[in-house]
């Protein structure tokens, strides 16, 4: 295995480990929140929403900071290590809070720890993807590797997290801390290939990004795509557990039905976008993805709804790597850290929107309307941005972004 392939595999494993640590908590989030002193019942959606929102609020605030900082310093590896170890420490802190005798009064502290943990974890996640983008071999291929890692990490995390929750609601926290510690150790073996041209000031990089409106296209798709993921991570889990009466282990298995095809098809479909362009995967894929989400919400039986989660995963795999590759198509090598950091800011905002919009709509008017809102949002962005994607389609990775605007 040549050095590029080895480092692609290593960085993909790092992305995978971060996603495992994150998703381990999702299937049993209602049980975990209760064990940490929050929630007013088994299916208190608002408490679970706050628990997840706290982490992603920090993702939003710090994603571009890590990316721009790495571009300015000309280093990524040790920033990833610091982020991963900081995230692991946050899970240990949650375990410590769970032992306090005044547990009912500590949920505010739990949310504060989630804020700090999110600020650290997003550094490990965002910069691992950025280092993948720094590699040669095709943006679609590199982003496909990231997508496989994300999907498989989420798939394993959802299955194992659900099983661990049935043993002890706090057990996923131990596993998450161990996963991030392993990521920190793994990344130390990767050569820091950050291009010399990235050594520019943070303010200069952010100003350049703000001046290039073409980035708004993949950022908008990233926002909506991640909104659907956030929706399933929170509302989807509560929906399957409450509507069909399944436990955390089964709910985790249902999430895996989405994440496994999403993961396994990322690399081939990312490579496909290198050959056929970004337009069809992004636009047609988004429309089909949105319709499939709505279909899950209207399915009358558990078996059908679970089977449709597979379909959702297939169409999600068509969209995700092509969208990330479009970001790297538009960016100079010296701007990739900040460009992908900005993409992750919008993605994290999308997760927040999925938690908040999905949770509020589900609480107010029921689960079906929440599926309709999120699914048709995916269709709407494809229709609205159709011409913009067509205009940007076919940009070579080496072309200057200014020529695409």
Short mmCIF file of C-alpha atoms in Angstrom, two decimals, residues 24-242:
data_model
loop_
_atom_site.label_atom_id
_atom_site.label_comp_id
_atom_site.label_asym_id
_atom_site.label_seq_id
_atom_site.Cartn_x
_atom_site.Cartn_y
_atom_site.Cartn_z
CA UNK A 24 -23.04 5.53 20.58
CA UNK A 25 -25.23 7.88 22.62
CA UNK A 26 -28.12 8.28 20.16
CA UNK A 27 -30.19 5.07 20.43
CA UNK A 28 -30.45 5.34 24.21
CA UNK A 29 -30.43 9.11 24.53
CA UNK A 30 -33.70 9.14 26.48
CA UNK A 31 -32.30 6.62 29.00
CA UNK A 32 -28.97 8.44 29.21
CA UNK A 33 -30.56 11.83 29.79
CA UNK A 34 -32.65 10.38 32.61
CA UNK A 35 -29.55 8.78 34.17
CA UNK A 36 -27.80 12.16 34.05
CA UNK A 37 -30.62 13.95 35.87
CA UNK A 38 -32.62 15.34 32.95
CA UNK A 39 -36.03 14.54 31.49
CA UNK A 40 -39.49 14.23 32.91
CA UNK A 41 -40.34 10.81 31.54
CA UNK A 42 -39.23 7.98 29.27
CA UNK A 43 -39.92 9.89 26.05
CA UNK A 44 -39.19 13.47 27.09
CA UNK A 45 -38.16 14.77 23.68
CA UNK A 46 -37.24 18.23 24.96
CA UNK A 47 -34.55 16.94 27.36
CA UNK A 48 -32.99 14.75 24.67
CA UNK A 49 -33.10 17.70 22.30
CA UNK A 50 -31.21 19.94 24.75
CA UNK A 51 -28.59 17.24 25.32
CA UNK A 52 -27.86 16.92 21.59
CA UNK A 53 -28.24 20.62 20.80
CA UNK A 54 -25.59 21.58 23.39
CA UNK A 55 -22.93 19.58 21.57
CA UNK A 56 -23.88 20.80 18.11
CA UNK A 57 -24.04 24.42 19.21
CA UNK A 58 -20.32 24.10 19.91
CA UNK A 59 -19.81 22.35 16.59
CA UNK A 60 -21.25 25.42 14.91
CA UNK A 61 -19.19 27.86 16.95
CA UNK A 62 -15.84 26.09 16.61
CA UNK A 63 -15.76 24.20 13.32
CA UNK A 64 -14.46 27.07 11.21
CA UNK A 65 -12.18 28.16 14.04
CA UNK A 66 -10.31 24.84 13.96
CA UNK A 67 -10.13 24.87 10.17
CA UNK A 68 -8.89 28.42 9.89
CA UNK A 69 -6.43 27.90 12.76
CA UNK A 70 -4.95 24.83 11.08
CA UNK A 71 -4.59 26.75 7.81
CA UNK A 72 -2.88 29.63 9.62
CA UNK A 73 -0.49 27.37 11.56
CA UNK A 74 0.21 25.04 8.65
CA UNK A 75 -0.44 22.07 10.96
CA UNK A 76 -3.35 19.70 11.48
CA UNK A 77 -2.15 16.47 13.15
CA UNK A 78 -1.61 17.70 16.70
CA UNK A 79 -4.74 19.80 16.62
CA UNK A 80 -6.69 16.61 15.84
CA UNK A 81 -4.98 14.85 18.76
CA UNK A 82 -5.88 17.71 21.11
CA UNK A 83 -9.49 17.73 19.94
CA UNK A 84 -9.89 13.98 20.34
CA UNK A 85 -8.39 13.88 23.84
CA UNK A 86 -10.51 16.86 24.89
CA UNK A 87 -13.63 15.10 23.64
CA UNK A 88 -12.68 11.92 25.53
CA UNK A 89 -12.22 13.95 28.71
CA UNK A 90 -15.72 15.38 28.32
CA UNK A 91 -17.25 11.89 28.38
CA UNK A 92 -15.27 11.06 31.52
CA UNK A 93 -16.58 14.28 33.07
CA UNK A 94 -20.17 13.22 32.33
CA UNK A 95 -19.53 9.91 34.09
CA UNK A 96 -18.20 11.84 37.09
CA UNK A 97 -21.31 14.04 37.17
CA UNK A 98 -23.52 10.94 37.14
CA UNK A 99 -22.00 9.85 40.48
CA UNK A 100 -22.91 13.04 42.34
CA UNK A 101 -25.54 12.59 45.07
CA UNK A 102 -27.42 15.74 44.02
CA UNK A 103 -27.94 14.38 40.48
CA UNK A 104 -31.23 16.18 39.90
CA UNK A 105 -29.44 19.53 40.16
CA UNK A 106 -26.58 18.69 37.77
CA UNK A 107 -28.26 18.63 34.37
CA UNK A 108 -27.17 22.22 33.75
CA UNK A 109 -23.59 21.11 34.38
CA UNK A 110 -24.14 18.17 32.02
CA UNK A 111 -25.13 20.59 29.26
CA UNK A 112 -22.06 22.73 30.00
CA UNK A 113 -19.80 19.70 29.63
CA UNK A 114 -21.52 18.88 26.35
CA UNK A 115 -20.71 22.38 25.11
CA UNK A 116 -17.01 21.97 25.95
CA UNK A 117 -16.90 18.43 24.58
CA UNK A 118 -18.48 19.52 21.32
CA UNK A 119 -15.93 22.32 20.93
CA UNK A 120 -13.10 19.78 21.19
CA UNK A 121 -14.62 16.92 19.22
CA UNK A 122 -15.42 19.02 16.16
CA UNK A 123 -11.72 19.79 15.83
CA UNK A 124 -10.86 16.10 15.52
CA UNK A 125 -13.72 15.49 13.09
CA UNK A 126 -13.38 18.51 10.83
CA UNK A 127 -9.58 18.43 10.55
CA UNK A 128 -9.49 14.68 9.85
CA UNK A 129 -11.74 15.30 6.86
CA UNK A 130 -9.58 18.27 5.84
CA UNK A 131 -6.46 16.09 5.91
CA UNK A 132 -8.26 13.65 3.64
CA UNK A 133 -8.95 16.52 1.26
CA UNK A 134 -5.23 17.40 1.31
CA UNK A 135 -4.39 14.01 -0.21
CA UNK A 136 -4.05 13.42 -3.93
CA UNK A 137 -6.16 10.88 -5.81
CA UNK A 138 -9.41 12.71 -6.56
CA UNK A 139 -11.71 14.78 -4.38
CA UNK A 140 -14.62 12.42 -4.93
CA UNK A 141 -12.50 9.44 -3.87
CA UNK A 142 -11.18 11.21 -0.77
CA UNK A 143 -14.60 12.48 0.25
CA UNK A 144 -16.02 9.06 -0.50
CA UNK A 145 -13.56 7.59 1.99
CA UNK A 146 -14.73 10.16 4.53
CA UNK A 147 -18.33 9.27 3.78
CA UNK A 148 -17.71 5.55 4.27
CA UNK A 149 -16.05 6.32 7.60
CA UNK A 150 -18.97 8.51 8.67
CA UNK A 151 -21.55 5.94 7.64
CA UNK A 152 -19.80 2.91 9.13
CA UNK A 153 -18.99 4.82 12.30
CA UNK A 154 -22.60 5.81 12.68
CA UNK A 155 -23.75 2.28 11.86
CA UNK A 156 -21.51 0.63 14.44
CA UNK A 157 -22.19 3.34 16.99
CA UNK A 158 -25.95 2.98 16.64
CA UNK A 159 -25.92 -0.81 16.98
CA UNK A 160 -23.37 -1.01 19.81
CA UNK A 161 -24.81 2.02 21.58
CA UNK A 162 -28.26 0.48 21.63
CA UNK A 163 -26.91 -2.80 22.99
CA UNK A 164 -24.82 -1.05 25.65
CA UNK A 165 -27.82 1.01 26.77
CA UNK A 166 -29.76 -2.18 27.55
CA UNK A 167 -26.91 -3.12 29.92
CA UNK A 168 -26.41 0.30 31.52
CA UNK A 169 -27.56 3.72 30.26
CA UNK A 170 -24.11 5.13 31.14
CA UNK A 171 -22.14 2.39 29.34
CA UNK A 172 -21.98 4.30 25.99
CA UNK A 173 -20.03 7.08 27.73
CA UNK A 174 -17.18 4.69 28.57
CA UNK A 175 -17.08 3.43 25.00
CA UNK A 176 -17.13 6.96 23.57
CA UNK A 177 -14.20 8.05 25.71
CA UNK A 178 -12.21 4.98 24.63
CA UNK A 179 -13.00 5.57 20.96
CA UNK A 180 -11.74 9.16 20.98
CA UNK A 181 -8.60 8.19 22.87
CA UNK A 182 -7.87 5.62 20.15
CA UNK A 183 -8.38 8.31 17.50
CA UNK A 184 -5.79 10.53 19.18
CA UNK A 185 -3.23 7.71 19.17
CA UNK A 186 -3.99 6.72 15.58
CA UNK A 187 -3.59 10.20 14.09
CA UNK A 188 -0.06 10.56 15.50
CA UNK A 189 1.06 8.05 12.83
CA UNK A 190 -0.02 10.31 9.94
CA UNK A 191 2.41 12.67 8.24
CA UNK A 192 1.19 16.25 8.40
CA UNK A 193 0.88 17.13 4.71
CA UNK A 194 -0.67 20.56 5.16
CA UNK A 195 0.34 22.62 2.10
CA UNK A 196 2.78 25.46 2.77
CA UNK A 197 0.35 27.88 1.10
CA UNK A 198 -2.07 27.44 3.99
CA UNK A 199 0.09 29.58 6.27
CA UNK A 200 -2.02 32.68 6.05
CA UNK A 201 -3.85 34.68 8.69
CA UNK A 202 -7.18 33.45 9.99
CA UNK A 203 -8.86 36.72 9.11
CA UNK A 204 -7.54 36.58 5.53
CA UNK A 205 -8.86 33.05 4.98
CA UNK A 206 -12.31 33.85 6.40
CA UNK A 207 -12.50 37.06 4.35
CA UNK A 208 -11.72 35.14 1.16
CA UNK A 209 -14.42 32.61 1.95
CA UNK A 210 -16.98 35.32 2.61
CA UNK A 211 -16.10 36.93 -0.74
CA UNK A 212 -16.83 33.74 -2.73
CA UNK A 213 -20.59 33.19 -2.95
CA UNK A 214 -20.16 29.98 -4.96
CA UNK A 215 -19.51 28.17 -1.66
CA UNK A 216 -23.10 28.95 -0.65
CA UNK A 217 -24.34 26.20 -3.00
CA UNK A 218 -22.65 23.16 -1.38
CA UNK A 219 -23.06 24.78 2.04
CA UNK A 220 -26.85 24.99 1.52
CA UNK A 221 -27.02 21.33 0.52
CA UNK A 222 -24.81 20.41 3.47
CA UNK A 223 -27.18 22.25 5.78
CA UNK A 224 -30.28 20.42 4.55
CA UNK A 225 -28.56 17.02 4.33
CA UNK A 226 -27.29 17.27 7.90
CA UNK A 227 -30.72 18.51 9.01
CA UNK A 228 -32.17 15.17 7.94
CA UNK A 229 -29.41 13.34 9.82
CA UNK A 230 -30.08 15.35 12.96
CA UNK A 231 -33.77 14.66 12.54
CA UNK A 232 -33.27 10.89 12.46
CA UNK A 233 -30.73 10.98 15.30
CA UNK A 234 -33.28 12.53 17.65
CA UNK A 235 -36.84 12.44 16.33
CA UNK A 236 -36.33 9.26 14.33
CA UNK A 237 -35.13 7.36 17.39
CA UNK A 238 -37.99 8.65 19.54
CA UNK A 239 -40.45 7.90 16.72
CA UNK A 240 -39.46 4.26 16.34
CA UNK A 241 -39.31 3.71 20.10
CA UNK A 242 -42.65 5.37 20.86
#
